[in-house]
Amino acid sequence: MELYTYYRSTSSYRVRIALALKGLAFTAVPVNLLVPAGGANRQPAYLAINPQGRVPALRTDDGDLLIQSPAIIEYLDERYPQMPLLSQDLATRAHERAVASIIGCDIHPLHNSSTQNLLRQWGHDDTQVLAWVGHWISQGLGAVEQLIGDQGFCFGDQPGMADVFLIPQLYAAERFKVSLADYPRIGRVAALARQHPAFIQAHPANQPDTPEAP
Amino acid sequence: MELYTYYRSTSSYRVRIALALKGLAFTAVPVNLLVPAGGANRQPAYLAINPQGRVPALRTDDGDLLIQSPAIIEYLDERYPQMPLLSQDLATRAHERAVASIIGCDIHPLHNSSTQNLLRQWGHDDTQVLAWVGHWISQGLGAVEQLIGDQGFCFGDQPGMADVFLIPQLYAAERFKVSLADYPRIGRVAALARQHPAFIQAHPANQPDTPEAP
């Protein structure tokens, strides 16, 4: 498999965690989102892979090109059933997917680079953009805190889909200086993930396109 | 089943289509999102049902409370396998879910009422808000147009998950005066849905909480 990825893209990070949890090897194809240094995602060669010009995209072992991290993660879970990311219980699956959706729909798209760029084009400065980002992260994580369980990972002893979405979102929260002090359950999950090999392997600090430390 | 719904909420509309396609009866519990007339979604009684204060929420026949339309729709498809919303082919499933995610993550959250409200609080006027909404709808639908098939519904003769997400998004596009002229494939799907009983039944014009025509 080939994963079109950017080291600090949280949606790429989700897919990297899912691949690592399942022990799946892949070739990372870095796509530098930074303008003016990169913006490789806006070039015709990449738009032919993903018409949205976003990362990640996955070229499967069967040669299919898949986009959108929620769809890719569901695909990986169906295609490679080892270390399932969803419970067998239908209601629990719905709760796991609800946490994934809160993060994937109601937090991340409100603060990703394209949204921040548009806010800046509209004249908002860095302080305002950070306030915007913090608003959506705090509001979403407040709901996640109420939905996840009170021990282990989000929904049990093993990490699953909710954790795959949550941990990258916490990385973004830290990057954008959003306090996590009000979320003890989330803090517990974060501590477990920091010790877990799959989450370490997938971390933005450990990618082929991670810049040298300044 | 009980569906907490608001007639013109596009995420409620998605779930109503899925229920109708599967021929499932439910009791609609209207939640008036309008402030100051309503804002019932911000009251403690509703926040106990959905800590996000958003619609929809579904109380299942087993008594579970589910939130987040993508999670609810996956649940319905797993629990009630008649009229499946996803193909049997894994790559096609991923394409169907990718279209759902483009709409559910990259379009709708950027223009829903909470986002529009925050833009207005930040001093943007109606013209600017409409431009913001139009930007995200056009960008997302442009990608959807490239991903769906060139006959029938989005991915074949029968409607599925991609259509469940697309048709409500087109309702929102119309409401916010976004032209669909550049999307002939999407236009073809819209024409089919206008004739389909499940899509008609689920339409915002046909709900118990639909206001009388002015």
CSV table of C-alpha atoms in Angstrom, one decimal:
chain,number,residue,atom,x,y,z
A,1,MET,CA,0.0,0.0,0.0
A,2,GLU,CA,1.0,3.6,-0.6
A,3,LEU,CA,-0.2,6.3,1.8
A,4,TYR,CA,-0.1,9.9,0.5
A,5,THR,CA,0.6,11.7,3.8
A,6,TYR,CA,1.8,14.9,5.5
A,7,TYR,CA,3.5,14.5,8.8
A,8,ARG,CA,1.4,16.8,10.8
A,9,SER,CA,-1.9,16.4,9.0
A,10,THR,CA,-4.2,15.0,11.6
A,11,SER,CA,-6.3,13.0,9.1
A,12,SER,CA,-3.1,11.4,7.7
A,13,TYR,CA,-2.1,10.7,11.3
A,14,ARG,CA,-5.4,8.8,11.9
A,15,VAL,CA,-4.8,6.5,9.0
A,16,ARG,CA,-1.2,5.9,10.1
A,17,ILE,CA,-2.5,4.8,13.5
A,18,ALA,CA,-5.0,2.4,11.9
A,19,LEU,CA,-2.3,0.9,9.7
A,20,ALA,CA,0.1,0.6,12.7
A,21,LEU,CA,-2.5,-1.0,15.0
A,22,LYS,CA,-3.2,-3.6,12.3
A,23,GLY,CA,0.5,-4.2,11.7
A,24,LEU,CA,0.2,-3.3,8.0
A,25,ALA,CA,3.3,-2.2,6.1
A,26,PHE,CA,3.0,0.8,3.7
A,27,THR,CA,5.1,3.2,1.7
A,28,ALA,CA,4.7,6.8,2.8
A,29,VAL,CA,4.5,9.2,-0.1
A,30,PRO,CA,4.9,12.7,1.5
A,31,VAL,CA,2.8,15.5,0.1
A,32,ASN,CA,4.0,18.8,1.3
A,33,LEU,CA,1.0,21.0,2.0
A,34,LEU,CA,3.0,24.1,2.9
A,35,VAL,CA,2.8,27.1,0.6
A,36,PRO,CA,5.1,28.5,-0.8
A,37,ALA,CA,7.6,25.8,0.0
A,38,GLY,CA,5.3,23.1,-1.2
A,39,GLY,CA,1.7,23.1,-2.0
A,40,ALA,CA,2.2,19.8,-3.8
A,41,ASN,CA,-1.4,19.0,-3.0
A,42,ARG,CA,-2.6,21.7,-5.4
A,43,GLN,CA,-0.5,20.4,-8.4
A,44,PRO,CA,-2.3,18.5,-11.2
A,45,ALA,CA,-0.4,15.3,-10.5
A,46,TYR,CA,-1.8,15.2,-7.0
A,47,LEU,CA,-5.3,16.4,-8.0
A,48,ALA,CA,-5.5,13.4,-10.3
A,49,ILE,CA,-5.1,11.3,-7.2
A,50,ASN,CA,-7.4,13.3,-5.0
A,51,PRO,CA,-9.7,15.9,-6.6
A,52,GLN,CA,-10.0,17.6,-3.2
A,53,GLY,CA,-6.3,18.2,-3.1
A,54,ARG,CA,-6.3,17.0,0.5
A,55,VAL,CA,-4.3,14.3,2.3
A,56,PRO,CA,-4.5,11.4,3.0
A,57,ALA,CA,-5.0,9.2,0.0
A,58,LEU,CA,-4.4,5.4,0.0
A,59,ARG,CA,-3.4,3.3,-3.0
A,60,THR,CA,-4.5,-0.2,-1.9
A,61,ASP,CA,-2.8,-3.5,-2.6
A,62,ASP,CA,-5.6,-4.0,-5.2
A,63,GLY,CA,-4.6,-0.7,-6.9
A,64,ASP,CA,-7.7,1.3,-5.9
A,65,LEU,CA,-7.2,4.9,-4.9
A,66,LEU,CA,-9.1,5.8,-1.8
A,67,ILE,CA,-9.6,9.2,-0.2
A,68,GLN,CA,-11.2,10.7,3.0
A,69,SER,CA,-9.8,9.2,6.2
A,70,PRO,CA,-13.1,8.0,7.7
A,71,ALA,CA,-13.7,6.0,4.5
A,72,ILE,CA,-10.1,4.7,4.4
A,73,ILE,CA,-10.2,3.6,8.0
A,74,GLU,CA,-13.5,1.8,7.6
A,75,TYR,CA,-12.0,0.1,4.5
A,76,LEU,CA,-8.9,-1.0,6.4
A,77,ASP,CA,-11.1,-2.4,9.2
A,78,GLU,CA,-13.1,-4.4,6.7
A,79,ARG,CA,-10.2,-5.5,4.5
A,80,TYR,CA,-7.8,-6.4,7.4
A,81,PRO,CA,-10.0,-7.7,10.3
A,82,GLN,CA,-7.1,-8.3,12.7
A,83,MET,CA,-7.2,-5.9,15.6
A,84,PRO,CA,-10.7,-4.7,14.9
A,85,LEU,CA,-11.3,-1.0,15.4
A,86,LEU,CA,-15.0,-1.4,16.2
A,87,SER,CA,-16.8,-3.4,18.8
A,88,GLN,CA,-19.0,-6.4,17.9
A,89,ASP,CA,-21.9,-4.7,19.7
A,90,LEU,CA,-23.9,-2.5,17.3
A,91,ALA,CA,-24.7,0.3,19.8
A,92,THR,CA,-21.1,0.4,21.0
A,93,ARG,CA,-20.0,0.6,17.3
A,94,ALA,CA,-22.3,3.6,17.0
A,95,HIS,CA,-20.8,5.3,20.0
A,96,GLU,CA,-17.3,4.7,18.7
A,97,ARG,CA,-18.3,6.1,15.3
A,98,ALA,CA,-20.0,9.0,17.0
A,99,VAL,CA,-16.8,10.1,18.7
A,100,ALA,CA,-15.0,9.7,15.4
A,101,SER,CA,-17.6,11.9,13.7
A,102,ILE,CA,-17.6,14.6,16.4
A,103,ILE,CA,-13.8,14.9,15.7
A,104,GLY,CA,-13.9,14.2,12.0
A,105,CYS,CA,-16.9,16.5,11.2
A,106,ASP,CA,-17.4,19.0,14.0
A,107,ILE,CA,-13.8,19.7,15.1
A,108,HIS,CA,-11.2,19.1,12.5
A,109,PRO,CA,-12.7,20.7,9.4
A,110,LEU,CA,-13.4,23.9,11.4
A,111,HIS,CA,-9.7,24.3,12.1
A,112,ASN,CA,-7.7,22.6,9.3
A,113,SER,CA,-5.4,24.6,7.1
A,114,SER,CA,-7.9,25.5,4.4
A,115,THR,CA,-10.3,26.9,6.9
A,116,GLN,CA,-7.6,28.9,8.7
A,117,ASN,CA,-6.3,30.2,5.3
A,118,LEU,CA,-9.8,31.5,4.4
A,119,LEU,CA,-10.1,33.2,7.8
A,120,ARG,CA,-6.8,34.9,7.2
A,121,GLN,CA,-7.8,35.9,3.7
A,122,TRP,CA,-10.8,37.5,5.4
A,123,GLY,CA,-8.6,39.7,7.5
A,124,HIS,CA,-8.5,37.8,10.8
A,125,ASP,CA,-5.2,37.8,12.5
A,126,ASP,CA,-3.3,35.0,14.3
A,127,THR,CA,-5.0,35.8,17.7
A,128,GLN,CA,-8.4,35.6,16.2
A,129,VAL,CA,-7.7,32.4,14.2
A,130,LEU,CA,-6.4,30.7,17.4
A,131,ALA,CA,-9.5,31.8,19.2
A,132,TRP,CA,-11.6,30.3,16.4
A,133,VAL,CA,-9.7,27.0,16.5
A,134,GLY,CA,-9.9,26.8,20.3
A,135,HIS,CA,-13.6,27.4,20.2
A,136,TRP,CA,-14.3,24.3,18.1
A,137,ILE,CA,-11.7,22.1,19.7
A,138,SER,CA,-13.0,22.8,23.2
A,139,GLN,CA,-16.7,22.5,22.2
A,140,GLY,CA,-16.1,19.1,20.6
A,141,LEU,CA,-13.8,17.6,23.2
A,142,GLY,CA,-16.2,18.6,25.9
A,143,ALA,CA,-18.8,16.3,24.2
A,144,VAL,CA,-16.2,13.6,23.6
A,145,GLU,CA,-15.3,13.7,27.3
A,146,GLN,CA,-18.9,12.8,28.2
A,147,LEU,CA,-19.2,10.0,25.7
A,148,ILE,CA,-16.1,7.9,26.3
A,149,GLY,CA,-15.7,5.4,29.1
A,150,ASP,CA,-14.0,5.9,32.4
A,151,GLN,CA,-11.1,3.4,32.1
A,152,GLY,CA,-8.7,2.2,29.4
A,153,PHE,CA,-8.9,3.6,26.0
A,154,CYS,CA,-12.0,5.4,24.8
A,155,PHE,CA,-14.2,2.3,24.7
A,156,GLY,CA,-12.2,-0.5,26.5
A,157,ASP,CA,-8.9,-2.1,27.0
A,158,GLN,CA,-7.8,-2.0,23.4
A,159,PRO,CA,-7.6,1.1,21.2
A,160,GLY,CA,-10.2,1.4,18.5
A,161,MET,CA,-11.7,3.9,16.0
A,162,ALA,CA,-12.5,6.5,18.6
A,163,ASP,CA,-8.9,6.5,19.7
A,164,VAL,CA,-7.7,6.6,16.1
A,165,PHE,CA,-9.5,9.9,15.8
A,166,LEU,CA,-8.9,11.3,19.3
A,167,ILE,CA,-5.2,11.1,19.6
A,168,PRO,CA,-4.4,13.2,16.4
A,169,GLN,CA,-7.0,15.7,17.6
A,170,LEU,CA,-5.1,16.1,20.9
A,171,TYR,CA,-1.9,16.7,18.9
A,172,ALA,CA,-3.7,19.5,17.1
A,173,ALA,CA,-5.0,20.9,20.4
A,174,GLU,CA,-1.5,21.1,21.8
A,175,ARG,CA,-0.2,22.7,18.6
A,176,PHE,CA,-2.9,25.3,18.8
A,177,LYS,CA,-2.5,25.8,22.5
A,178,VAL,CA,-5.9,24.6,23.6
A,179,SER,CA,-6.0,23.5,27.3
A,180,LEU,CA,-7.0,19.9,28.0
A,181,ALA,CA,-7.2,20.4,31.7
A,182,ASP,CA,-11.0,19.9,31.8
A,183,TYR,CA,-10.9,16.5,30.2
A,184,PRO,CA,-9.6,13.9,32.7
A,185,ARG,CA,-10.9,10.9,30.7
A,186,ILE,CA,-9.3,12.2,27.5
A,187,GLY,CA,-6.1,12.8,29.5
A,188,ARG,CA,-6.1,9.2,30.6
A,189,VAL,CA,-6.5,7.9,27.0
A,190,ALA,CA,-3.7,10.3,25.9
A,191,ALA,CA,-1.4,8.8,28.5
A,192,LEU,CA,-2.1,5.3,27.4
A,193,ALA,CA,-1.4,6.2,23.7
A,194,ARG,CA,1.9,7.8,24.6
A,195,GLN,CA,3.1,4.4,25.7
A,196,HIS,CA,1.6,2.4,22.8
A,197,PRO,CA,3.9,1.4,19.9
A,198,ALA,CA,1.4,1.9,17.2
A,199,PHE,CA,0.6,5.5,18.3
A,200,ILE,CA,4.3,6.2,18.7
A,201,GLN,CA,5.1,4.9,15.2
A,202,ALA,CA,2.3,7.0,13.7
A,203,HIS,CA,3.2,10.2,15.5
A,204,PRO,CA,4.0,13.3,13.5
A,205,ALA,CA,7.5,13.5,15.1
A,206,ASN,CA,8.4,10.1,13.6
A,207,GLN,CA,7.6,10.4,9.9
A,208,PRO,CA,9.9,10.4,6.8
A,209,ASP,CA,8.8,14.0,6.0
A,210,THR,CA,9.1,15.3,9.6
A,211,PRO,CA,11.5,18.3,9.4
A,212,GLU,CA,14.7,18.3,11.4
A,213,ALA,CA,14.2,19.8,14.9
A,214,PRO,CA,15.0,23.6,14.8
B,1,MET,CA,-37.6,4.3,17.3
B,2,GLU,CA,-37.7,7.9,18.1
B,3,LEU,CA,-35.8,10.4,16.0
B,4,TYR,CA,-34.9,13.8,17.5
B,5,THR,CA,-35.1,15.9,14.3
B,6,TYR,CA,-35.5,19.4,12.9
B,7,TYR,CA,-37.2,19.7,9.6
B,8,ARG,CA,-34.5,21.6,7.7
B,9,SER,CA,-31.4,20.2,9.5
B,10,THR,CA,-29.6,18.4,6.7
B,11,SER,CA,-28.1,15.8,9.1
B,12,SER,CA,-31.6,15.0,10.4
B,13,TYR,CA,-32.7,14.8,6.7
B,14,ARG,CA,-30.0,12.3,6.0
B,15,VAL,CA,-31.2,10.0,8.7
B,16,ARG,CA,-34.8,10.4,7.6
B,17,ILE,CA,-33.9,9.2,4.1
B,18,ALA,CA,-32.0,6.2,5.5
B,19,LEU,CA,-35.1,5.2,7.6
B,20,ALA,CA,-37.4,5.7,4.7
B,21,LEU,CA,-35.3,3.7,2.2
B,22,LYS,CA,-35.3,0.9,4.7
B,23,GLY,CA,-39.0,1.2,5.3
B,24,LEU,CA,-38.5,1.8,9.0
B,25,ALA,CA,-41.3,3.4,11.1
B,26,PHE,CA,-40.2,6.0,13.7
B,27,THR,CA,-41.7,8.7,15.8
B,28,ALA,CA,-40.4,12.2,15.0
B,29,VAL,CA,-39.6,14.3,18.1
B,30,PRO,CA,-39.1,17.8,16.7
B,31,VAL,CA,-36.3,19.9,18.3
B,32,ASN,CA,-36.7,23.5,17.4
B,33,LEU,CA,-33.2,24.9,16.8
B,34,LEU,CA,-34.3,28.5,16.2
B,35,VAL,CA,-33.4,31.1,18.7
B,36,PRO,CA,-35.2,33.0,20.2
B,37,ALA,CA,-38.4,31.1,19.2
B,38,GLY,CA,-36.8,27.8,20.2
B,39,GLY,CA,-33.3,26.8,20.9
B,40,ALA,CA,-34.7,23.7,22.5
B,41,ASN,CA,-31.4,22.0,21.6
B,42,ARG,CA,-29.6,24.1,24.2
B,43,GLN,CA,-31.9,23.2,27.1
B,44,PRO,CA,-30.7,20.7,29.8
B,45,ALA,CA,-33.4,18.2,28.8
B,46,TYR,CA,-32.0,17.9,25.3
B,47,LEU,CA,-28.3,18.1,26.3
B,48,ALA,CA,-28.9,15.0,28.4
B,49,ILE,CA,-29.9,13.3,25.2
B,50,ASN,CA,-27.1,14.8,23.1
B,51,PRO,CA,-24.2,16.6,24.9
B,52,GLN,CA,-23.4,18.4,21.7
B,53,GLY,CA,-26.9,20.0,21.6
B,54,ARG,CA,-27.2,19.0,17.9
B,55,VAL,CA,-29.7,17.1,16.0
B,56,PRO,CA,-30.3,14.3,15.1
B,57,ALA,CA,-30.4,11.8,17.9
B,58,LEU,CA,-32.0,8.4,17.6
B,59,ARG,CA,-33.5,6.3,20.4
B,60,THR,CA,-33.3,2.8,19.1
B,61,ASP,CA,-35.8,0.0,19.6
B,62,ASP,CA,-33.3,-1.4,22.1
B,63,GLY,CA,-33.4,1.8,24.1
B,64,ASP,CA,-29.9,3.1,23.1
B,65,LEU,CA,-29.4,6.8,22.4
B,66,LEU,CA,-27.3,7.4,19.3
B,67,ILE,CA,-25.9,10.7,18.0
B,68,GLN,CA,-24.0,11.9,14.9
B,69,SER,CA,-25.7,11.1,11.6
B,70,PRO,CA,-22.8,9.2,10.1
B,71,ALA,CA,-22.8,6.8,13.1
B,72,ILE,CA,-26.6,6.5,13.1
B,73,ILE,CA,-26.7,5.7,9.4
B,74,GLU,CA,-24.0,3.0,9.7
B,75,TYR,CA,-26.0,1.6,12.7
B,76,LEU,CA,-29.2,1.5,10.7
B,77,ASP,CA,-27.4,-0.3,7.8
B,78,GLU,CA,-25.9,-2.9,10.2
B,79,ARG,CA,-29.1,-3.4,12.3
B,80,TYR,CA,-31.6,-3.4,9.4
B,81,PRO,CA,-29.8,-4.9,6.4
B,82,GLN,CA,-32.7,-4.6,4.0
B,83,MET,CA,-32.0,-2.1,1.2
B,84,PRO,CA,-28.3,-2.0,2.0
B,85,LEU,CA,-26.8,1.5,1.8
B,86,LEU,CA,-23.3,0.2,0.9
B,87,SER,CA,-22.1,-2.0,-1.9
B,88,GLN,CA,-20.7,-5.4,-1.2
B,89,ASP,CA,-17.4,-4.4,-2.9
B,90,LEU,CA,-14.9,-3.0,-0.4
B,91,ALA,CA,-13.4,-0.4,-2.7
B,92,THR,CA,-16.9,0.8,-3.8
B,93,ARG,CA,-17.9,1.0,-0.2
B,94,ALA,CA,-14.9,3.2,0.4
B,95,HIS,CA,-15.9,5.5,-2.5
B,96,GLU,CA,-19.5,5.7,-1.2
B,97,ARG,CA,-18.2,6.6,2.3
B,98,ALA,CA,-15.7,9.1,0.8
B,99,VAL,CA,-18.6,11.0,-0.8
B,100,ALA,CA,-20.5,10.9,2.5
B,101,SER,CA,-17.4,12.2,4.3
B,102,ILE,CA,-16.7,15.0,1.8
B,103,ILE,CA,-20.3,16.2,2.5
B,104,GLY,CA,-20.4,15.3,6.2
B,105,CYS,CA,-16.9,16.6,7.1
B,106,ASP,CA,-15.8,19.1,4.5
B,107,ILE,CA,-19.0,20.8,3.5
B,108,HIS,CA,-21.8,20.7,6.0
B,109,PRO,CA,-19.9,21.6,9.3
B,110,LEU,CA,-18.5,24.7,7.5
B,111,HIS,CA,-21.9,26.1,6.9
B,112,ASN,CA,-24.2,24.8,9.6
B,113,SER,CA,-26.0,27.1,11.9
B,114,SER,CA,-23.4,27.1,14.7
B,115,THR,CA,-20.7,28.1,12.2
B,116,GLN,CA,-22.8,30.8,10.6
B,117,ASN,CA,-23.7,32.1,14.1
B,118,LEU,CA,-20.0,32.4,15.1
B,119,LEU,CA,-19.2,34.2,11.8
B,120,ARG,CA,-22.0,36.7,12.5
B,121,GLN,CA,-20.8,37.2,16.1
B,122,TRP,CA,-17.4,38.0,14.6
B,123,GLY,CA,-19.1,40.8,12.6
B,124,HIS,CA,-19.6,39.3,9.2
B,125,ASP,CA,-22.8,40.3,7.5
B,126,ASP,CA,-25.3,38.2,5.5
B,127,THR,CA,-23.5,38.7,2.2
B,128,GLN,CA,-20.2,37.6,3.7
B,129,VAL,CA,-21.8,34.6,5.4
B,130,LEU,CA,-23.4,33.5,2.1
B,131,ALA,CA,-20.0,33.8,0.3
B,132,TRP,CA,-18.4,31.6,3.0
B,133,VAL,CA,-21.2,29.0,2.7
B,134,GLY,CA,-21.0,29.1,-1.1
B,135,HIS,CA,-17.2,28.6,-1.0
B,136,TRP,CA,-17.4,25.4,0.9
B,137,ILE,CA,-20.4,24.0,-0.9
B,138,SER,CA,-18.9,24.6,-4.3
B,139,GLN,CA,-15.5,23.3,-3.4
B,140,GLY,CA,-17.0,20.1,-2.0
B,141,LEU,CA,-19.5,19.4,-4.7
B,142,GLY,CA,-16.9,19.9,-7.3
B,143,ALA,CA,-15.0,16.9,-5.9
B,144,VAL,CA,-18.2,14.9,-5.5
B,145,GLU,CA,-19.0,15.5,-9.2
B,146,GLN,CA,-15.8,13.9,-10.1
B,147,LEU,CA,-16.2,10.9,-7.8
B,148,ILE,CA,-19.7,9.7,-8.6
B,149,GLY,CA,-20.8,7.5,-11.6
B,150,ASP,CA,-22.3,8.8,-14.8
B,151,GLN,CA,-25.6,7.1,-14.6
B,152,GLY,CA,-28.3,6.3,-12.0
B,153,PHE,CA,-27.8,7.4,-8.5
B,154,CYS,CA,-24.3,8.2,-7.2
B,155,PHE,CA,-23.1,4.6,-7.4
B,156,GLY,CA,-25.6,2.6,-9.3
B,157,ASP,CA,-29.3,1.9,-9.9
B,158,GLN,CA,-30.3,2.0,-6.3
B,159,PRO,CA,-29.8,4.9,-3.9
B,160,GLY,CA,-27.2,4.4,-1.2
B,161,MET,CA,-25.1,6.1,1.4
B,162,ALA,CA,-23.7,8.7,-1.0
B,163,ASP,CA,-27.2,9.7,-2.1
B,164,VAL,CA,-28.3,9.8,1.6
B,165,PHE,CA,-25.7,12.6,2.2
B,166,LEU,CA,-25.9,14.3,-1.2
B,167,ILE,CA,-29.6,15.1,-1.5
B,168,PRO,CA,-29.8,17.0,1.8
B,169,GLN,CA,-26.7,18.9,0.8
B,170,LEU,CA,-28.3,20.0,-2.4
B,171,TYR,CA,-31.3,21.2,-0.4
B,172,ALA,CA,-28.9,23.4,1.6
B,173,ALA,CA,-27.2,24.6,-1.6
B,174,GLU,CA,-30.5,25.7,-2.9
B,175,ARG,CA,-31.4,27.4,0.4
B,176,PHE,CA,-28.1,29.3,0.4
B,177,LYS,CA,-28.4,30.2,-3.3
B,178,VAL,CA,-25.4,28.1,-4.6
B,179,SER,CA,-25.6,27.3,-8.3
B,180,LEU,CA,-25.5,23.6,-9.2
B,181,ALA,CA,-25.1,24.3,-12.9
B,182,ASP,CA,-21.6,23.0,-13.1
B,183,TYR,CA,-22.5,19.6,-11.8
B,184,PRO,CA,-24.4,17.6,-14.4
B,185,ARG,CA,-24.0,14.2,-12.7
B,186,ILE,CA,-25.2,15.6,-9.4
B,187,GLY,CA,-28.1,17.2,-11.2
B,188,ARG,CA,-29.0,13.8,-12.6
B,189,VAL,CA,-29.0,12.2,-9.2
B,190,ALA,CA,-31.2,15.1,-7.8
B,191,ALA,CA,-33.7,14.5,-10.6
B,192,LEU,CA,-34.0,10.8,-9.7
B,193,ALA,CA,-34.4,11.6,-6.0
B,194,ARG,CA,-37.2,14.1,-6.7
B,195,GLN,CA,-39.2,11.2,-8.0
B,196,HIS,CA,-38.3,8.7,-5.3
B,197,PRO,CA,-40.8,8.1,-2.5
B,198,ALA,CA,-38.2,7.7,0.3
B,199,PHE,CA,-36.6,11.0,-0.6
B,200,ILE,CA,-40.0,12.7,-0.9
B,201,GLN,CA,-41.1,11.4,2.5
B,202,ALA,CA,-37.9,12.6,4.2
B,203,HIS,CA,-37.9,16.1,2.6
B,204,PRO,CA,-37.9,19.1,4.9
B,205,ALA,CA,-41.2,20.2,3.3
B,206,ASN,CA,-43.0,17.1,4.5
B,207,GLN,CA,-42.1,17.0,8.3
B,208,PRO,CA,-44.4,17.3,11.3
B,209,ASP,CA,-42.4,20.5,12.4
B,210,THR,CA,-42.4,22.1,8.9
B,211,PRO,CA,-43.9,25.6,9.3
B,212,GLU,CA,-47.0,26.5,7.3
B,213,ALA,CA,-46.1,28.1,4.0
B,214,PRO,CA,-45.9,31.9,4.5
